[in-house]
Amino acid sequence: MKNLIDKLEKEHILTKSEFVTLLNNITPQLSQYLFKKSTVIAKKHFGNRVYVRGLIEFTNYCKNDCYYCGIRCSNKNADRYRLTMEEILGCCEQGYSLGFRTYVLQGGEDPYFTDDKMVDIITAIKERYPRCAITLSIGEKTKESYQKFFDAGADRFLLRHETADCNHYSKLHPNNLSAKNRQRCLFNLKEIGYQTGTGFMVGSPYQTVENLADDLLFIKQLSPQMVGIGPFIPHCDTPFRDKPKGNVDLCLFLLGLLRLMIPNVLLPATTALGTAHNTGREKGILAGANVVMPNLSPVMYRKKYSLYDNKICTGEEAAECNKCLARRMNSIGYEIVTDRGDYKPINIIEN
Ligand code: SAH
């Protein structure tokens, strides 16, 4: 198996059957072998610096009904909220003082936030913080809408493809949503010029290792600047309430593979990883991740943005969260930095 990891390190790609073989033969020893390489590569590009993104969960209204997600429209137990412009700008102000230079606006697909309203929000943030990056994570839109947000100043966009396999996709989503449209959105985002992030849940219901191999191949084909992955965690008010949660070691192994596949990719150690395991985010960094995304949402709304059960960091103020994360990163020899943390193409790094 080590030879396959060596090959991935050298060629940055494997065949589907090679990925399947690797994923079927994960052992603690093999993982250690992989992480040794993936952390060396991460260190080469980022040193011991971990980028922070301030996550602002600005609405939990959603018109979609994804079977895995706690804020799906048919969850009548979800207590819905929307942040006002003032509240959003308040989050940014707090984040700025903590040293955050990227704001991630994430939400359900909420029709209240029309294109015009989003453009107003982006414009207002950019006016006050012209040197900060804005990342959007607001789901599937037309190319025209994505272009409007980009023109208003949005820099990056996160849209996980969730699963590359159309069949598997249809087991996770109602049939008004399709893998094909989501993938089309991703290519549109890249074409417009966004730093684009995709990704998937590890251990989502019905997922096979073949699906994961296809996910890796899709990511290679898209060649995104960011990849977000985290374990699936069930939510009690969804059809998947009784499905098992995703495997943390598998998630870490995939982070390591992604680092070898796209050496300079921006790779977060996600909140879901931190929820599935007490030191999940630290383990993520030690598997090759280089980004963390602390929560900047006002504390009174945090618990309401519940995509899955027992989400961490829903009780503390942003400043406390930041301190805790900084301490966690220091404990493994890394430090959180004040930096936009843009994607740097390899040729720029090497020159
Ligand atoms: N509405 C936006 C943001 C989605 S929330 C969009 O469509 O992109 C961000 C991510 O959380 C999702 O892409 C999904 O991969 C993840 N997520 C949702 N429910 C989850 C669960 N139960 N366990 C783990 N991750 C989940």
XYZ file of C-alpha atoms and ligand atoms in Angstrom:
377
model
C 0.000 0.000 0.000
C 2.880 2.355 0.732
C 3.793 2.244 -2.943
C 0.381 3.716 -3.818
C 0.928 6.581 -1.391
C 4.384 7.153 -2.902
C 2.798 7.184 -6.344
C 0.139 9.685 -5.289
C 2.821 11.905 -3.795
C 4.761 11.847 -7.054
C 1.993 11.934 -9.651
C -0.801 13.655 -7.669
C -3.375 11.191 -8.999
C -4.254 7.505 -8.861
C -6.729 5.422 -10.827
C -10.134 4.687 -9.348
C -9.172 1.107 -8.545
C -5.955 2.243 -6.878
C -7.895 4.668 -4.661
C -10.367 1.885 -3.831
C -7.527 -0.467 -2.916
C -5.952 2.156 -0.656
C -9.226 2.993 1.063
C -9.924 -0.689 1.675
C -6.564 -1.192 3.352
C -6.283 1.624 5.862
C -4.322 0.672 8.968
C -2.880 2.884 11.708
C 0.598 2.226 10.258
C -0.435 3.216 6.754
C -2.112 6.349 8.091
C 1.075 7.311 9.931
C 3.043 6.796 6.723
C 0.609 9.040 4.832
C 0.442 11.765 7.503
C 4.210 12.014 7.666
C 4.205 12.932 3.990
C 1.069 15.095 4.041
C 2.297 17.232 6.941
C 5.692 17.725 5.301
C 3.901 18.969 2.160
C 1.572 21.235 4.176
C 4.592 22.628 6.048
C 6.401 23.279 2.778
C 3.515 25.476 1.592
C 2.221 26.990 4.839
C 4.874 26.392 7.513
C 3.260 25.909 10.912
C 0.747 28.634 10.073
C -2.949 27.849 10.240
C -5.356 30.207 8.471
C -8.575 31.252 10.211
C -11.933 32.000 8.607
C -14.655 33.664 10.638
C -17.861 31.767 9.974
C -21.062 33.828 10.021
C -24.137 31.621 9.834
C -26.513 34.340 8.721
C -29.717 32.384 8.069
C -31.044 28.936 8.867
C -34.053 29.252 6.580
C -33.707 26.830 3.682
C -35.914 25.953 0.754
C -34.150 22.632 0.224
C -34.896 19.349 1.896
C -31.591 17.442 1.979
C -32.174 14.262 3.975
C -29.050 14.669 6.120
C -29.340 18.303 7.120
C -30.887 19.664 10.316
C -32.069 22.909 8.705
C -33.944 21.169 5.857
C -37.248 22.853 5.108
C -39.405 20.036 6.435
C -37.818 20.122 9.879
C -40.606 21.872 11.738
C -38.611 21.756 14.980
C -35.936 24.078 13.618
C -36.227 27.521 15.207
C -35.609 29.785 12.216
C -33.639 33.054 12.283
C -32.034 35.575 9.964
C -29.311 38.062 10.875
C -29.889 41.722 10.053
C -27.309 43.744 8.162
C -26.309 45.330 11.484
C -25.825 41.952 13.112
C -23.711 40.718 10.201
C -21.534 43.826 10.313
C -21.254 43.408 14.086
C -19.867 39.902 13.557
C -17.343 41.265 11.071
C -16.243 43.966 13.505
C -15.699 41.438 16.243
C -13.889 39.122 13.849
C -11.654 41.916 12.613
C -10.548 42.754 16.134
C -9.684 39.089 16.672
C -7.435 39.147 13.608
C -9.742 37.408 11.144
C -9.264 38.586 7.570
C -11.748 36.249 5.903
C -15.480 36.229 6.536
C -17.493 33.222 5.447
C -21.175 33.968 4.966
C -22.932 30.630 5.190
C -26.611 29.884 5.210
C -29.459 27.778 4.000
C -30.885 28.598 0.575
C -33.068 31.404 1.859
C -35.176 33.201 -0.788
C -35.463 36.230 1.539
C -31.825 37.010 0.686
C -32.361 38.043 -2.915
C -29.391 38.800 -5.164
C -29.842 42.501 -4.418
C -29.770 41.920 -0.671
C -26.634 39.751 -0.981
C -24.949 42.411 -3.118
C -25.801 45.006 -0.444
C -24.273 42.859 2.284
C -21.118 42.106 0.282
C -20.749 45.786 -0.644
C -21.192 46.928 2.959
C -18.581 44.474 4.275
C -16.101 45.377 1.538
C -16.603 49.090 2.180
C -15.647 48.667 5.825
C -13.005 45.945 5.375
C -11.600 46.374 1.880
C -8.609 44.189 2.642
C -10.621 41.246 3.957
C -11.773 38.330 1.849
C -15.431 37.358 1.611
C -16.377 33.734 1.111
C -19.954 32.809 0.256
C -21.534 29.467 1.077
C -25.145 29.929 0.042
C -25.811 27.049 -2.298
C -26.844 26.704 -5.922
C -27.543 29.889 -7.922
C -27.510 30.855 -11.572
C -24.232 31.866 -13.153
C -25.607 35.406 -13.448
C -26.200 35.591 -9.698
C -22.723 34.221 -8.942
C -21.309 36.871 -11.301
C -23.198 39.670 -9.499
C -21.810 38.612 -6.119
C -18.309 38.377 -7.579
C -18.598 41.834 -9.113
C -19.744 43.187 -5.734
C -16.513 41.896 -4.194
C -17.024 38.288 -3.103
C -13.700 36.477 -3.422
C -14.400 32.843 -2.693
C -17.273 30.364 -2.773
C -17.786 27.091 -0.941
C -20.148 24.575 -2.483
C -19.529 20.974 -1.558
C -20.427 18.619 -4.368
C -21.586 16.257 -1.544
C -21.077 13.123 -3.668
C -19.927 12.855 -7.275
C -22.064 9.794 -7.991
C -25.537 10.700 -9.347
C -27.106 7.588 -7.866
C -25.666 8.188 -4.432
C -26.634 11.865 -4.708
C -30.251 10.871 -5.258
C -30.217 8.849 -2.039
C -29.209 11.939 -0.061
C -31.442 14.522 -1.732
C -35.009 14.893 -3.006
C -35.272 14.672 -6.780
C -35.493 18.422 -7.466
C -31.775 18.494 -6.638
C -29.169 16.845 -8.843
C -25.462 16.114 -8.739
C -25.245 17.415 -12.277
C -26.580 20.865 -11.473
C -24.386 21.153 -8.388
C -21.329 20.256 -10.452
C -22.347 22.736 -13.135
C -22.498 25.420 -10.448
C -18.955 24.540 -9.377
C -17.543 24.874 -12.887
C -19.396 28.202 -13.271
C -17.887 29.497 -10.030
C -14.396 28.582 -11.182
C -14.951 30.130 -14.567
C -16.068 33.430 -13.023
C -12.830 33.537 -11.058
C -13.850 32.647 -7.532
C -11.422 30.751 -5.347
C -13.717 27.764 -5.298
C -14.171 25.105 -2.661
C -15.896 21.781 -2.960
C -16.056 18.697 -0.771
C -18.163 15.935 0.688
C -19.267 14.251 3.874
C -17.317 11.189 4.938
C -19.548 8.270 5.871
C -22.768 9.753 4.535
C -25.514 7.100 4.364
C -25.097 4.553 1.523
C -21.583 5.818 0.684
C -19.199 3.164 -0.670
C -15.416 3.308 -1.094
C -16.084 3.455 -4.845
C -18.093 6.639 -4.207
C -15.163 8.094 -2.266
C -12.771 7.216 -5.082
C -15.125 9.006 -7.496
C -15.211 12.000 -5.148
C -11.414 12.200 -5.251
C -11.404 11.917 -9.040
C -14.078 14.596 -9.367
C -12.051 16.898 -7.131
C -8.982 16.305 -9.260
C -10.963 17.148 -12.375
C -12.453 20.337 -10.902
C -9.123 21.281 -9.387
C -10.578 23.542 -6.683
C -8.635 25.961 -4.501
C -10.319 24.642 -1.336
C -11.703 21.282 -0.227
C -13.927 20.848 2.810
C -14.629 17.382 4.148
C -16.000 16.216 7.475
C -17.712 13.171 8.920
C -21.457 12.815 8.484
C -23.147 13.292 11.868
C -26.835 12.423 12.191
C -29.421 15.028 13.195
C -32.346 13.823 15.302
C -34.990 15.636 13.236
C -33.996 14.238 9.835
C -34.766 10.985 7.991
C -31.141 9.948 8.657
C -31.497 10.252 12.455
C -30.607 6.570 12.972
C -27.754 6.352 10.471
C -24.260 5.822 11.889
C -21.872 8.751 12.015
C -18.882 8.913 9.689
C -15.539 7.415 10.663
C -12.986 9.923 11.941
C -9.923 7.891 10.914
C -11.257 7.543 7.378
C -11.839 11.294 7.261
C -8.267 11.957 8.406
C -6.898 9.531 5.833
C -8.829 11.338 3.087
C -7.435 14.685 4.270
C -3.952 13.215 3.886
C -4.733 11.944 0.378
C -6.148 15.338 -0.631
C -2.964 17.079 0.534
C -0.886 14.761 -1.673
C -3.279 15.160 -4.593
C -3.400 18.990 -4.556
C -0.347 20.055 -2.517
C -1.245 23.757 -2.156
C -5.003 23.315 -1.624
C -6.661 25.159 1.274
C -7.894 22.363 3.494
C -9.927 23.027 6.637
C -10.035 20.873 9.738
C -13.810 21.216 9.991
C -16.185 21.747 12.890
C -17.811 18.393 12.096
C -14.411 16.747 12.577
C -14.079 18.569 15.907
C -17.570 17.422 16.852
C -16.981 13.773 15.943
C -13.788 13.666 18.022
C -12.689 15.857 20.913
C -9.341 16.635 19.270
C -10.571 16.124 15.714
C -9.384 19.508 14.449
C -5.900 18.992 15.860
C -5.812 15.564 14.243
C -6.983 17.169 10.999
C -4.050 19.589 11.006
C -1.704 16.684 11.753
C -3.143 14.870 8.736
C -2.369 17.786 6.405
C -5.132 20.383 6.874
C -4.158 24.070 7.162
C -7.352 26.030 7.872
C -9.784 26.347 10.784
C -13.145 28.082 10.711
C -14.215 29.367 14.121
C -17.760 30.540 14.586
C -18.457 34.289 14.568
C -22.248 34.046 14.691
C -23.927 35.778 17.639
C -24.136 33.272 20.507
C -27.932 33.601 20.795
C -28.325 32.044 17.313
C -25.558 29.460 17.361
C -27.570 26.483 18.565
C -30.208 27.194 15.951
C -27.762 26.653 13.085
C -27.792 22.975 13.745
C -26.917 20.921 10.688
C -26.136 17.913 12.901
C -26.460 16.984 16.588
C -24.098 18.128 19.358
C -22.212 20.665 17.270
C -19.286 22.121 19.237
C -18.596 25.805 19.988
C -22.240 26.833 20.248
C -21.963 28.275 23.755
C -18.930 30.571 23.746
C -18.339 34.076 22.499
C -16.124 34.404 19.424
C -13.203 35.674 21.486
C -13.276 32.607 23.730
C -13.617 30.293 20.730
C -10.637 31.943 19.144
C -8.532 31.588 22.272
C -9.475 27.950 22.620
C -8.571 27.248 18.999
C -5.280 29.134 19.292
C -4.436 27.048 22.358
C -5.368 23.840 20.581
C -3.175 24.736 17.595
C -0.273 25.752 19.861
C -0.513 22.412 21.647
C 0.468 20.650 18.428
C 3.135 23.156 17.392
C 1.044 25.306 15.031
C -0.147 28.903 15.232
C -3.169 30.787 14.026
C -2.232 33.755 11.838
C -3.753 37.096 10.839
C -3.778 36.736 7.084
C -6.339 36.557 4.276
C -4.844 33.178 3.476
C -5.486 33.303 -0.251
C -4.802 30.362 -2.512
C -1.350 30.633 -4.039
C -0.765 28.913 -7.353
C 2.253 26.610 -7.229
C 4.325 28.506 -9.798
C 4.116 31.638 -7.632
C 5.247 29.679 -4.592
C 8.198 28.175 -6.417
C 9.424 31.437 -7.930
N -26.695 25.764 1.938
C -25.284 25.832 1.678
C -24.463 25.524 2.907
C -24.626 24.115 3.355
S -24.100 23.737 4.993
C -24.961 24.899 0.517
O -25.885 24.369 -0.068
O -23.810 24.762 0.170
C -22.446 23.212 4.661
C -22.181 21.737 4.601
O -22.517 21.070 5.802
C -22.966 20.960 3.568
O -22.435 21.160 2.292
C -22.839 19.519 4.052
O -21.781 18.835 3.402
C -22.527 19.692 5.539
N -23.556 19.034 6.368
C -24.893 19.181 6.298
N -25.506 18.314 7.132
C -24.542 17.594 7.733
C -24.527 16.511 8.671
N -25.668 16.004 9.146
N -23.333 16.015 9.057
C -22.188 16.526 8.577
N -22.138 17.518 7.687
C -23.288 18.055 7.257
